[in-house]
C-alpha cells in the first residue's frame, strides 16, 4: 500500500507538465487570433469603446503572453474567472454541464460493453466464419462512418418516423443525490424519470458509442484469440480441467488488455463529444466548448480544456491502478 | 522382464489440414509402453514426437485430426484395456491429468500467469475429485510442492508463476501433473527450455519420483545423453514414422537403421567415444508431399531401388529390436 501511495503521488506530479502543456497550447492559439474578443463580448459592431476598453482590462487581453497565461491559470485555479459569454464562473458552468456529458458517456459505454464485448467473443469463437467477417466489416464501418451522417439517419428513423425518442430538454428530477439525474433516478427507482432520460440519451449515446463498439469488438476478438492459443490453455486441457474452468482462465487473461482500452475510452468519452452534443442539442462539456469558441471565449475554453485533460489523466491513472489488481505481474 | 503394457498404440495416423495442404504428420506409428519403464521418443525437430504424445489422450490441436488408429490404455496391470479412440470428451477429460499426465516443454508458458501456483495445483486436484474444495487443494498443494523438492513450499504456494525461476516453475508443473497420482507421465522435452544445471536437477527429480512412485514415463527428448541416462527402451522417429525401436543398450551399441546410425554420429554418443561429429546430410522432408517409399530415402547413403517405391516393412531383427528398413528384409521386393 505504501507503494501504491508513492506511485499515485509520483503520477500526480507528472500531471502538472501535461496540464500546463495543453492549456498553454490552447491559450496561445486563442491569443494569437487576430480578432478582438472584447468587441465580440461587448456586442460586436455596435459595441461602445468604453465597454471594450473595460473588458480588455478586466480580462487582461493586452500585454505579455506569458503574463496573461499566468494570470488566467491563477484566476482559473482560484475560481475567479467569470465567463464573458455566460456571466457565470467557469467552474460552475463546467460543473453544471458535466452531468450531461457523464450521462451520455455512461449510456455510450453501456452500448460498448453490451455489444462490443459479446461481438468480440463471438468473433473469436467463430473465427474466420461469416460471423467473424461480418463483425469485422461492422467494426470498419463503425470507425469510418461520419458521426453526423449516422446521427441524422437515425434521427430520421427514430424521431421523425417512429417517434421513439425526444430531442429537446434535459430531464432533471426534482431531487438530487449525486447531481447526476441518471444515477439519482436509478437510486430512487424512479422509472418515469429514467424512461425520460433514456429516451433522450439512448440515441446520442449509441451514436457516441458506435465507433467504440467496433473497436472494442476487434480488441476483444484478438485478445481472446491470443488467450485461447496460449500454452497454458493447452496445459489446462492436459490437466483435465472442465471446459467452464478453462474458459474462465481464457476470459481473465483476455480481459487484461481490454480493461486498459475500455478505461481510456471511458476517459476519452468523458471529455465531451462536441459533434454528438451539438447535433442532439445536449448542453454538455463538448457543446460548451463549441459555444465558447464561437464567442471567442478563450477563458472558458482554456478552463474546459484543463478540466478535460484532468479527467483524462485521472482515467489513465485509475486504469493503471486497476491493472495491478487484475494482473499480478504488474507492480508499482 | 515381461512387458505389462500400460498403453498400446496401433497404426496411428494424424493429419494437419493447413492452408498449404495436408500435413501427414504421423504415418502408421505403432508401439507400446510397459508398466514401470521409461520409454523414450527421439528424433529431429518436426518428426512428430509431440503429436504422437498428444495423441495418446487425443489432445491433438486443430487443424490436426487423428485419422486412424487404436490407442489402448490399460488402467490395471493385466486388466481390460480402454480404447481411447472411443471415449467421449468427458471420459477423456477424466483420464487427462489424473491417469495420464503431461509436462510440456516450456514451464514459463504452461502456467496461467494470473493465478497462484497453489491455486493451479488445487484446481487440478479439484477437477478430478481428489479434493473436495479448492481451499483444501491449496492446503494439499504444500505437500505436493514438498514432494517435487520446491524450496520453501509454504511461501511458494502463494506465489504467482512470474515470481518463480524457470526451474521452480517446472517443479511446480511436475507437481501439478502428479497431483492426482497418475499412472503415466508424458514429459515432452521437460528440460529444453531450462539451463544446463537446472536441467540436471529436474532430471534428478524425475528419476527420484519414478523410483518413489513407480511411475511409467514417456520421455521425449533431443538429448542422447538423457536417453542413455533415463530410458529403458527407445523409439527413433523420422518424418512421422518409428524407424527403429530397441532397448537402450542395444540401440547405442548396435544401431541398424541408417538414420539411427547417422543420428548417433551427429550427437556425442554417451556410451562410445566418437572422434568427430557428423551432421546428417540433406534436409527434413516436407510432410505435405512426403517422399514415397521409405521417407528417409532422399538422405540415405544405402538407398536401393525398392526404397523409393515401397514402404519398408517393420522387421523384428531380435526380440525387442525392430527396424523399418529394406536392408534387413529377407525377401526384398516382396
Ligand atoms: N498446429 C499445427 N499445424 C500444422 N502442422 C502441425 C501443427 N502441429 C504440428 N504440425 C506438424 O506435425 C509435424 C510434427 O510436429 P511435432 O510437434 O510432433 O514435432 P516434434 O517432433 O515434437 O518436434 P520438436 O522436436 O520441434 O518438438 C510437424 O512436421 C508439423 O509440420
Ligand atoms: S529402406 Fe532404404 S532408404 Fe530407407 S533407410 Fe533403409 S536403406 Fe535407406
Ligand atoms: Mg515437440
XYZ file of C-alpha atoms and ligand atoms in Angstrom:
706
model
C 0.000 0.000 0.000
C 2.880 2.319 0.746
C 3.997 1.512 -2.766
C 0.589 2.406 -4.107
C 0.646 5.782 -2.374
C 4.120 6.547 -3.690
C 3.004 5.506 -7.156
C -0.059 7.748 -7.074
C 1.912 10.740 -5.805
C 4.563 10.230 -8.454
C 1.913 10.056 -11.136
C 0.068 13.099 -9.829
C 3.271 15.096 -10.126
C 3.555 14.128 -13.782
C 0.081 15.614 -14.286
C 1.469 19.104 -13.854
C 3.588 19.421 -17.013
C 0.847 17.786 -19.086
C -1.805 20.179 -17.800
C 0.415 23.185 -18.333
C 1.269 21.951 -21.811
C -2.271 21.505 -23.113
C -3.667 24.665 -21.572
C -0.725 26.702 -22.824
C -1.187 25.459 -26.376
C -4.903 26.249 -26.346
C -4.233 29.640 -24.819
C -1.602 30.560 -27.388
C -3.782 29.516 -30.306
C -6.661 31.569 -28.937
C -4.499 34.547 -28.092
C -2.854 34.924 -31.483
C -6.156 35.037 -33.365
C -6.258 38.489 -34.971
C -9.706 39.382 -33.719
C -10.617 41.400 -30.695
C -12.593 39.168 -28.342
C -13.655 42.147 -26.266
C -15.549 43.584 -29.211
C -17.431 40.315 -29.661
C -18.216 40.096 -25.981
C -19.396 43.675 -25.883
C -21.880 43.123 -28.674
C -19.991 43.247 -31.976
C -20.002 46.255 -34.341
C -22.153 48.480 -32.180
C -20.101 47.971 -29.039
C -19.092 51.114 -27.250
C -15.357 51.766 -26.999
C -15.550 52.276 -23.229
C -17.039 48.862 -22.637
C -14.461 47.283 -24.909
C -11.689 49.018 -23.033
C -13.074 47.926 -19.707
C -13.345 44.330 -20.865
C -9.811 44.404 -22.223
C -8.569 45.481 -18.844
C -10.715 43.143 -16.847
C -9.663 40.079 -18.795
C -6.026 41.050 -19.385
C -6.365 40.984 -23.164
C -3.287 43.100 -23.741
C 0.322 42.630 -22.796
C 2.904 39.944 -22.384
C 1.608 36.484 -23.387
C 3.315 34.635 -20.543
C 1.983 37.080 -18.019
C -1.514 36.786 -19.456
C -1.294 32.988 -19.342
C -0.142 33.043 -15.753
C -2.935 35.422 -14.844
C -5.566 33.199 -16.489
C -4.382 29.981 -14.876
C -4.083 31.631 -11.495
C -7.591 33.036 -11.731
C -8.982 29.750 -13.008
C -7.441 27.946 -10.098
C -8.924 30.315 -7.600
C -12.243 30.268 -9.473
C -12.272 33.992 -10.158
C -12.910 33.815 -13.876
C -16.406 34.751 -14.955
C -17.147 33.708 -18.489
C -17.809 36.848 -20.557
C -20.315 34.797 -22.519
C -22.417 33.111 -19.835
C -21.621 35.528 -16.978
C -21.086 32.546 -14.647
C -17.925 31.339 -13.025
C -16.258 28.932 -15.439
C -16.061 26.109 -12.907
C -19.730 26.482 -12.143
C -20.525 26.289 -15.821
C -18.462 23.131 -16.127
C -19.935 21.553 -13.016
C -23.390 22.321 -14.327
C -22.712 20.732 -17.727
C -20.699 17.771 -16.597
C -23.675 15.570 -15.584
C -24.974 15.754 -19.158
C -21.654 14.568 -20.521
C -21.365 11.938 -17.819
C -24.798 10.513 -18.615
C -24.037 10.482 -22.307
C -20.770 8.702 -21.560
C -22.405 6.114 -19.327
C -25.020 5.297 -21.941
C -22.430 5.148 -24.726
C -20.301 2.936 -22.551
C -23.162 0.569 -21.829
C -23.574 0.085 -25.574
C -19.861 -0.526 -25.918
C -19.829 -3.119 -23.144
C -23.082 -4.812 -24.081
C -22.364 -5.009 -27.794
C -18.604 -4.740 -28.193
C -17.554 -7.472 -25.773
C -20.047 -10.176 -26.811
C -19.465 -9.449 -30.502
C -15.737 -9.764 -29.954
C -16.121 -13.059 -28.098
C -18.414 -14.480 -30.753
C -15.986 -13.403 -33.468
C -13.148 -15.132 -31.637
C -15.077 -18.342 -31.045
C -16.256 -18.427 -34.663
C -13.035 -17.121 -36.067
C -12.832 -16.813 -39.848
C -16.507 -17.699 -40.213
C -19.033 -15.373 -41.845
C -19.962 -14.077 -38.390
C -16.364 -13.043 -37.792
C -16.206 -11.348 -41.189
C -19.486 -9.529 -40.622
C -18.302 -8.219 -37.267
C -15.026 -7.125 -38.819
C -16.878 -5.185 -41.511
C -19.175 -3.644 -38.892
C -16.138 -2.556 -36.932
C -14.665 -0.979 -40.035
C -17.941 0.805 -40.764
C -18.040 1.963 -37.161
C -14.636 3.550 -37.443
C -15.194 5.121 -40.833
C -18.783 6.353 -40.639
C -19.066 10.120 -40.124
C -20.840 10.686 -36.828
C -23.163 13.399 -38.120
C -24.325 11.306 -41.054
C -25.247 8.363 -38.881
C -26.811 10.700 -36.345
C -29.143 12.345 -38.872
C -30.011 8.995 -40.402
C -31.058 7.581 -37.049
C -32.840 10.780 -36.027
C -34.861 10.465 -39.180
C -35.714 6.873 -38.327
C -36.361 7.009 -34.588
C -37.580 10.578 -34.185
C -39.272 11.555 -37.418
C -40.644 8.167 -38.390
C -41.055 6.130 -35.227
C -41.341 8.876 -32.562
C -39.435 6.704 -30.112
C -37.138 9.399 -28.802
C -37.193 13.017 -27.729
C -34.815 15.688 -28.920
C -35.414 18.578 -26.546
C -34.843 19.342 -22.899
C -32.671 17.572 -20.394
C -34.753 15.629 -17.878
C -33.867 16.565 -14.312
C -35.737 15.012 -11.403
C -36.886 17.256 -8.533
C -34.474 15.582 -6.106
C -30.705 15.405 -6.241
C -28.427 12.896 -4.547
C -25.311 12.713 -6.669
C -26.222 15.509 -9.025
C -26.366 13.113 -11.955
C -30.052 12.537 -12.854
C -29.438 9.093 -14.355
C -27.802 7.789 -11.185
C -30.268 9.564 -8.902
C -33.244 8.116 -10.757
C -31.692 4.665 -10.520
C -31.066 5.069 -6.801
C -34.639 6.198 -6.209
C -36.030 3.612 -8.646
C -37.817 6.485 -10.335
C -38.701 4.754 -13.580
C -40.574 7.672 -15.044
C -37.533 9.946 -14.973
C -35.369 7.056 -16.022
C -37.571 6.495 -19.058
C -37.339 10.182 -19.960
C -33.578 10.152 -19.614
C -33.271 7.028 -21.733
C -35.496 8.307 -24.494
C -33.436 11.498 -24.554
C -29.996 9.943 -24.291
C -30.137 6.482 -25.795
C -29.736 7.572 -29.401
C -26.920 10.086 -28.862
C -25.310 7.536 -26.544
C -25.458 4.955 -29.289
C -24.005 7.363 -31.838
C -21.218 8.275 -29.470
C -20.512 4.635 -28.652
C -20.799 3.406 -32.233
C -17.137 3.732 -33.078
C -16.153 2.261 -29.732
C -18.324 -0.809 -30.261
C -16.388 -1.847 -33.343
C -13.017 -1.017 -31.857
C -13.841 -2.929 -28.689
C -15.129 -5.930 -30.622
C -11.865 -6.087 -32.553
C -9.700 -5.822 -29.477
C -11.757 -8.356 -27.556
C -11.600 -10.727 -30.516
C -7.851 -10.502 -30.857
C -7.055 -10.723 -27.193
C -9.406 -13.685 -26.899
C -7.693 -15.470 -29.745
C -4.341 -14.778 -28.119
C -5.541 -16.133 -24.807
C -7.151 -19.191 -26.375
C -3.998 -20.174 -28.183
C -1.787 -19.638 -25.141
C 0.203 -22.616 -23.940
C -1.397 -22.571 -20.529
C -4.748 -23.335 -22.135
C -3.305 -26.461 -23.686
C -1.818 -27.419 -20.350
C -5.169 -26.724 -18.691
C -6.726 -29.231 -21.100
C -3.940 -31.694 -20.414
C -4.656 -31.340 -16.701
C -8.242 -32.392 -17.361
C -9.875 -29.160 -16.227
C -13.553 -28.741 -17.014
C -14.491 -26.602 -20.007
C -16.057 -23.865 -17.928
C -12.937 -23.504 -15.840
C -10.753 -23.318 -18.928
C -12.989 -20.553 -20.274
C -12.508 -18.714 -17.007
C -8.751 -18.783 -17.474
C -9.137 -17.585 -21.048
C -11.609 -14.851 -20.117
C -9.466 -13.403 -17.359
C -6.358 -13.333 -19.478
C -8.202 -11.903 -22.451
C -9.675 -9.082 -20.397
C -6.349 -7.712 -19.190
C -5.656 -5.675 -22.343
C -9.358 -4.951 -22.845
C -9.643 -3.213 -19.484
C -6.926 -0.771 -20.471
C -8.570 0.150 -23.720
C -12.008 0.475 -22.157
C -10.676 2.636 -19.347
C -9.011 5.034 -21.737
C -12.093 5.044 -23.934
C -14.224 5.990 -20.932
C -11.823 8.791 -20.079
C -11.918 9.985 -23.684
C -15.712 9.997 -23.833
C -15.918 11.917 -20.569
C -14.033 14.704 -22.283
C -17.240 15.617 -24.063
C -18.475 14.937 -27.543
C -18.830 18.238 -29.415
C -20.425 16.850 -32.552
C -22.885 14.496 -30.903
C -23.860 17.010 -28.239
C -24.296 19.672 -30.866
C -26.491 17.561 -33.129
C -28.746 16.459 -30.304
C -28.720 19.817 -28.542
C -27.354 18.388 -25.339
C -25.742 21.025 -23.093
C -22.636 19.031 -22.175
C -18.955 19.886 -22.000
C -18.470 19.434 -25.728
C -21.230 21.820 -26.596
C -19.923 24.293 -24.024
C -16.548 24.317 -25.700
C -18.098 24.863 -29.117
C -20.136 27.821 -27.845
C -17.038 29.242 -26.190
C -15.139 29.020 -29.455
C -17.905 30.762 -31.412
C -17.839 33.628 -28.929
C -14.054 33.906 -28.674
C -14.410 32.950 -25.034
C -10.953 31.510 -24.724
C -11.116 31.833 -20.958
C -13.895 29.294 -20.661
C -12.270 27.223 -23.389
C -8.984 27.027 -21.505
C -10.875 26.122 -18.362
C -12.739 23.364 -20.171
C -9.568 22.020 -21.734
C -7.932 21.981 -18.326
C -10.911 20.087 -16.948
C -10.913 17.511 -19.764
C -7.184 16.941 -19.529
C -7.522 16.406 -15.802
C -10.292 13.856 -16.325
C -8.331 12.000 -18.970
C -5.210 11.862 -16.840
C -7.233 10.622 -13.893
C -8.873 7.918 -16.012
C -5.405 6.904 -17.105
C -4.240 6.704 -13.523
C -7.273 4.679 -12.458
C -6.637 2.229 -15.309
C -3.044 1.790 -14.204
C -4.090 1.152 -10.632
C -6.789 -1.297 -11.724
C -4.269 -3.060 -13.883
C -2.181 -4.055 -10.907
C -5.243 -5.600 -9.309
C -6.047 -7.686 -12.370
C -2.552 -8.668 -13.333
C -0.226 -9.828 -10.557
C 2.773 -9.279 -12.835
C 2.264 -5.517 -12.685
C 3.804 -3.816 -9.687
C 4.292 -0.164 -8.938
C 11.276 -58.988 -17.724
C 7.859 -59.458 -19.195
C 6.060 -56.446 -20.537
C 2.809 -55.432 -18.844
C 1.596 -52.778 -21.253
C 0.131 -49.552 -19.907
C -0.523 -48.071 -23.290
C -0.541 -49.557 -26.723
C -0.718 -47.643 -29.993
C -1.562 -49.449 -33.192
C -1.261 -47.968 -36.643
C -1.759 -44.300 -35.755
C -2.277 -41.729 -38.495
C -2.542 -37.985 -37.821
C -3.012 -35.272 -40.426
C -2.959 -31.487 -40.158
C -5.258 -29.675 -42.535
C -3.378 -26.453 -43.271
C -3.824 -23.845 -45.995
C -0.688 -25.104 -47.693
C -2.011 -28.655 -47.815
C -2.490 -31.758 -45.731
C 0.476 -32.414 -43.460
C 0.791 -36.160 -42.987
C 2.420 -35.734 -39.608
C 2.032 -39.252 -38.186
C 2.040 -42.066 -40.671
C 1.366 -45.507 -39.247
C 3.003 -45.445 -35.841
C 2.725 -48.453 -33.508
C 4.367 -49.009 -30.149
C 3.613 -49.948 -26.603
C 4.871 -48.749 -23.270
C 5.386 -51.240 -20.453
C 4.418 -50.542 -16.860
C 7.185 -49.065 -14.787
C 9.564 -48.355 -17.653
C 10.791 -45.119 -19.110
C 10.165 -45.112 -22.821
C 11.902 -42.523 -24.978
C 10.946 -40.932 -28.259
C 13.831 -39.319 -30.098
C 14.230 -37.701 -33.481
C 14.833 -34.426 -35.249
C 12.543 -31.472 -34.850
C 9.216 -31.857 -36.629
C 9.366 -35.641 -36.823
C 6.147 -35.989 -34.851
C 7.189 -36.717 -31.278
C 4.876 -34.197 -29.674
C 1.946 -35.068 -31.912
C 2.374 -38.736 -31.051
C 2.500 -37.944 -27.337
C -0.554 -35.717 -27.503
C -2.469 -38.299 -29.493
C -2.338 -40.649 -26.516
C -5.163 -38.674 -24.913
C -6.439 -37.195 -28.185
C -5.019 -33.808 -27.323
C -4.062 -33.004 -30.915
C -4.902 -29.341 -31.568
C -6.843 -28.266 -34.645
C -6.275 -28.269 -37.582
C -4.899 -31.692 -36.636
C -7.013 -34.817 -36.759
C -6.371 -38.410 -35.792
C -7.346 -40.230 -38.971
C -6.976 -43.765 -37.910
C -5.510 -45.938 -35.219
C -6.186 -47.742 -31.990
C -4.957 -46.431 -28.663
C -5.413 -48.854 -25.792
C -4.978 -47.757 -22.215
C -4.646 -50.433 -19.508
C -5.696 -48.891 -16.188
C -4.843 -52.062 -14.239
C -1.961 -54.448 -14.835
C -3.246 -57.284 -16.964
C -6.761 -55.811 -16.871
C -9.085 -54.961 -19.687
C -7.925 -52.073 -21.857
C -9.882 -48.913 -22.650
C -9.877 -47.770 -26.252
C -9.057 -44.079 -26.027
C -10.374 -43.538 -29.545
C -13.891 -44.475 -28.450
C -14.160 -42.265 -25.376
C -16.374 -39.192 -25.086
C -14.868 -35.771 -24.342
C -15.894 -36.036 -20.685
C -14.411 -39.510 -20.295
C -11.188 -38.241 -21.850
C -11.114 -35.282 -19.512
C -11.288 -37.629 -16.545
C -8.255 -39.531 -17.813
C -6.185 -36.451 -18.623
C -4.384 -35.145 -15.606
C -5.449 -37.987 -13.374
C -4.452 -41.230 -15.114
C -2.218 -39.823 -17.831
C -0.461 -36.515 -17.168
C 1.696 -34.222 -19.229
C 4.666 -31.993 -18.615
C 5.361 -29.683 -21.522
C 8.492 -28.073 -22.768
C 8.233 -24.515 -21.546
C 7.326 -24.025 -17.871
C 7.227 -20.263 -18.462
C 4.070 -20.562 -20.531
C 2.468 -23.695 -19.098
C 1.000 -21.929 -16.080
C -1.646 -19.234 -16.119
C 0.140 -16.009 -15.100
C -2.915 -14.670 -13.279
C -3.301 -17.453 -10.703
C -1.053 -18.647 -7.907
C 0.827 -21.924 -8.080
C -1.210 -23.300 -5.194
C -4.464 -22.420 -6.897
C -3.480 -24.149 -10.114
C -2.445 -27.309 -8.292
C -5.660 -27.163 -6.281
C -7.913 -26.805 -9.309
C -6.194 -29.755 -10.967
C -6.965 -31.921 -7.947
C -10.455 -30.484 -7.669
C -11.203 -31.273 -11.323
C -10.699 -34.964 -10.585
C -12.335 -35.099 -7.175
C -9.068 -35.671 -5.327
C -10.012 -32.819 -3.002
C -13.467 -31.576 -2.059
C -12.702 -27.866 -2.428
C -10.118 -25.516 -3.859
C -9.262 -24.470 -0.316
C -8.417 -27.994 0.731
C -6.460 -28.323 -2.512
C -4.331 -25.315 -1.697
C -3.504 -26.852 1.687
C -2.533 -30.116 -0.005
C -0.531 -28.223 -2.604
C 2.106 -27.503 0.026
C 2.772 -31.251 0.325
C 2.925 -31.573 -3.414
C 5.482 -28.799 -3.651
C 7.475 -30.569 -0.936
C 7.340 -33.754 -2.987
C 8.884 -32.011 -6.001
C 11.552 -30.538 -3.675
C 10.428 -26.945 -4.078
C 12.381 -24.757 -1.687
C 10.216 -23.014 0.894
C 6.913 -24.564 -0.237
C 4.728 -22.677 2.279
C 5.650 -19.387 0.635
C 5.838 -20.669 -2.917
C 2.323 -22.000 -2.845
C 1.098 -18.399 -2.638
C 3.403 -17.177 -5.407
C 2.426 -16.311 -8.935
C 4.324 -18.028 -11.735
C 6.379 -14.932 -12.558
C 7.746 -14.906 -9.034
C 9.436 -18.275 -9.588
C 12.572 -19.190 -11.516
C 12.321 -21.408 -14.579
C 13.420 -24.482 -12.672
C 10.968 -23.799 -9.849
C 8.193 -23.325 -12.380
C 8.952 -26.689 -13.944
C 8.918 -28.252 -10.469
C 5.515 -26.677 -9.932
C 4.320 -28.044 -13.277
C 5.599 -31.521 -12.455
C 3.907 -31.301 -9.086
C 0.659 -30.205 -10.717
C 0.832 -33.078 -13.160
C 1.489 -35.599 -10.399
C -1.099 -34.186 -8.013
C -3.683 -36.828 -8.878
C -1.241 -39.746 -8.782
C -1.234 -40.528 -12.488
C -0.003 -43.862 -13.771
C 1.673 -42.499 -16.875
C 3.619 -39.257 -17.075
C 4.332 -37.880 -20.519
C 7.249 -35.474 -20.376
C 7.655 -33.624 -23.680
C 11.166 -32.162 -23.606
C 10.740 -31.124 -19.985
C 14.161 -29.515 -19.724
C 14.785 -27.997 -23.157
C 13.765 -24.518 -22.007
C 15.984 -24.601 -18.914
C 19.681 -24.021 -18.478
C 22.095 -26.892 -18.057
C 22.437 -27.106 -14.271
C 18.707 -26.777 -13.789
C 18.184 -29.483 -16.428
C 20.166 -31.905 -14.305
C 18.176 -31.042 -11.205
C 14.864 -31.603 -12.964
C 16.064 -34.915 -14.357
C 17.238 -35.980 -10.894
C 13.776 -35.116 -9.632
C 12.090 -37.185 -12.345
C 14.350 -40.116 -11.543
C 13.535 -39.829 -7.852
C 9.804 -39.607 -8.497
C 9.942 -42.557 -10.854
C 11.620 -44.632 -8.157
C 9.457 -43.480 -5.255
C 6.118 -43.749 -7.002
C 6.761 -46.484 -9.534
C 5.845 -44.132 -12.366
C 5.778 -45.039 -16.008
C 7.287 -42.249 -18.077
C 7.166 -41.415 -21.740
C 10.113 -39.078 -22.241
C 10.573 -37.044 -25.368
C 13.977 -35.536 -25.924
C 16.619 -34.437 -28.384
C 19.351 -35.176 -25.939
C 21.044 -38.547 -26.471
C 22.824 -38.160 -23.152
C 19.468 -38.035 -21.408
C 18.284 -41.041 -23.368
C 21.233 -43.046 -22.113
C 20.726 -41.900 -18.535
C 16.973 -42.177 -18.251
C 15.494 -44.615 -20.694
C 14.798 -48.305 -20.724
C 13.640 -48.508 -24.303
C 13.942 -46.054 -27.150
C 11.988 -45.381 -30.324
C 13.643 -43.357 -33.066
C 11.217 -41.350 -35.160
C 11.775 -39.970 -38.612
C 9.225 -37.924 -40.582
C 6.183 -39.295 -38.815
C 7.255 -42.913 -38.532
C 9.097 -45.016 -35.992
C 12.141 -46.273 -37.866
C 13.780 -48.225 -35.084
C 12.938 -49.397 -31.591
C 15.169 -51.236 -29.149
C 16.270 -51.233 -25.561
C 18.723 -48.515 -24.806
C 21.948 -50.626 -24.764
C 21.046 -52.386 -27.939
C 20.262 -49.136 -29.696
C 23.507 -47.438 -28.786
C 25.677 -50.500 -29.347
C 24.006 -51.957 -32.352
C 22.060 -49.328 -34.301
C 20.698 -50.787 -37.514
C 18.685 -48.153 -39.326
C 20.811 -45.790 -41.441
C 19.010 -42.844 -39.841
C 19.742 -44.056 -36.309
C 23.365 -44.521 -37.244
C 23.541 -41.042 -38.667
C 21.777 -39.632 -35.614
C 24.258 -41.280 -33.272
C 27.150 -39.961 -35.301
C 25.619 -36.476 -35.192
C 25.478 -36.261 -31.407
C 28.054 -37.026 -28.749
C 27.489 -40.700 -28.036
C 27.366 -41.190 -24.296
C 28.218 -44.879 -24.465
C 31.004 -44.763 -27.028
C 33.780 -42.412 -27.838
C 33.318 -40.863 -31.215
C 36.106 -38.860 -32.779
C 34.207 -36.475 -34.947
C 30.557 -35.423 -35.048
C 28.945 -35.565 -38.458
C 25.801 -33.802 -39.431
C 23.157 -35.693 -41.349
C 23.269 -34.562 -44.983
C 20.069 -33.359 -46.613
C 17.029 -31.760 -45.057
C 13.953 -32.908 -43.181
C 11.260 -33.723 -45.752
C 8.145 -31.675 -46.281
C 5.326 -33.753 -44.845
C 2.734 -32.314 -47.200
C 4.485 -34.136 -50.041
C 6.437 -36.823 -48.193
C 8.877 -38.910 -50.240
C 7.248 -42.144 -51.419
C 8.501 -45.487 -50.194
C 10.940 -45.058 -47.354
C 10.627 -41.469 -46.145
C 14.362 -41.404 -45.434
C 15.440 -42.428 -48.906
C 16.441 -38.975 -50.241
C 19.038 -38.760 -47.467
C 20.026 -42.391 -47.134
C 23.543 -43.440 -48.149
C 22.372 -47.045 -48.589
C 19.343 -46.298 -50.727
C 18.163 -49.009 -53.105
C 15.654 -49.096 -55.918
C 12.880 -50.566 -53.814
C 13.288 -47.909 -51.123
C 11.958 -45.282 -53.493
C 8.815 -47.227 -54.251
C 7.657 -49.316 -51.367
C 7.315 -48.569 -47.705
C 9.781 -50.741 -45.794
C 8.202 -53.364 -43.502
C 8.869 -53.421 -39.781
C 11.321 -56.192 -39.137
C 11.989 -57.801 -35.772
C 15.683 -58.487 -36.018
C 15.860 -59.699 -32.415
C 13.329 -59.893 -29.610
C 12.654 -56.290 -28.690
C 14.595 -54.792 -31.585
C 12.653 -53.774 -34.647
C 13.676 -51.705 -37.608
C 11.824 -50.390 -40.652
C 14.381 -50.679 -43.431
C 14.687 -52.706 -46.591
C 18.287 -53.618 -45.764
C 17.040 -56.099 -43.192
C 14.166 -57.595 -45.122
C 14.827 -61.212 -46.032
C 12.905 -61.233 -49.207
C 13.463 -57.831 -50.704
C 10.974 -56.765 -53.262
C 8.218 -58.662 -51.590
N -0.665 -26.902 -35.350
C -0.086 -27.481 -36.412
N -0.421 -27.106 -37.647
C 0.147 -27.673 -38.720
N 1.070 -28.630 -38.669
C 1.459 -29.051 -37.465
C 0.910 -28.499 -36.267
N 1.485 -29.113 -35.223
C 2.354 -29.997 -35.730
N 2.340 -29.984 -37.082
C 3.128 -30.805 -37.987
O 3.321 -32.037 -37.381
C 4.681 -32.441 -37.514
C 5.148 -32.997 -36.214
O 5.183 -31.980 -35.244
P 5.660 -32.249 -33.751
O 5.323 -31.036 -32.986
O 5.110 -33.530 -33.275
O 7.227 -32.363 -33.908
P 8.279 -32.703 -32.786
O 8.916 -33.970 -33.170
O 7.648 -32.637 -31.452
O 9.317 -31.554 -32.979
P 10.098 -30.703 -31.874
O 11.288 -31.507 -31.539
O 10.446 -29.461 -32.586
O 9.175 -30.507 -30.724
C 5.468 -31.236 -37.939
O 6.157 -31.535 -39.106
C 4.460 -30.165 -38.226
O 4.543 -29.798 -39.569
S 14.722 -48.503 -46.516
Fe 16.249 -47.929 -47.969
S 16.271 -45.730 -47.958
Fe 15.135 -46.357 -46.171
S 16.663 -46.391 -44.648
Fe 16.603 -48.459 -45.403
S 18.140 -48.450 -46.971
Fe 17.769 -46.329 -46.513
Mg 7.777 -31.280 -29.799
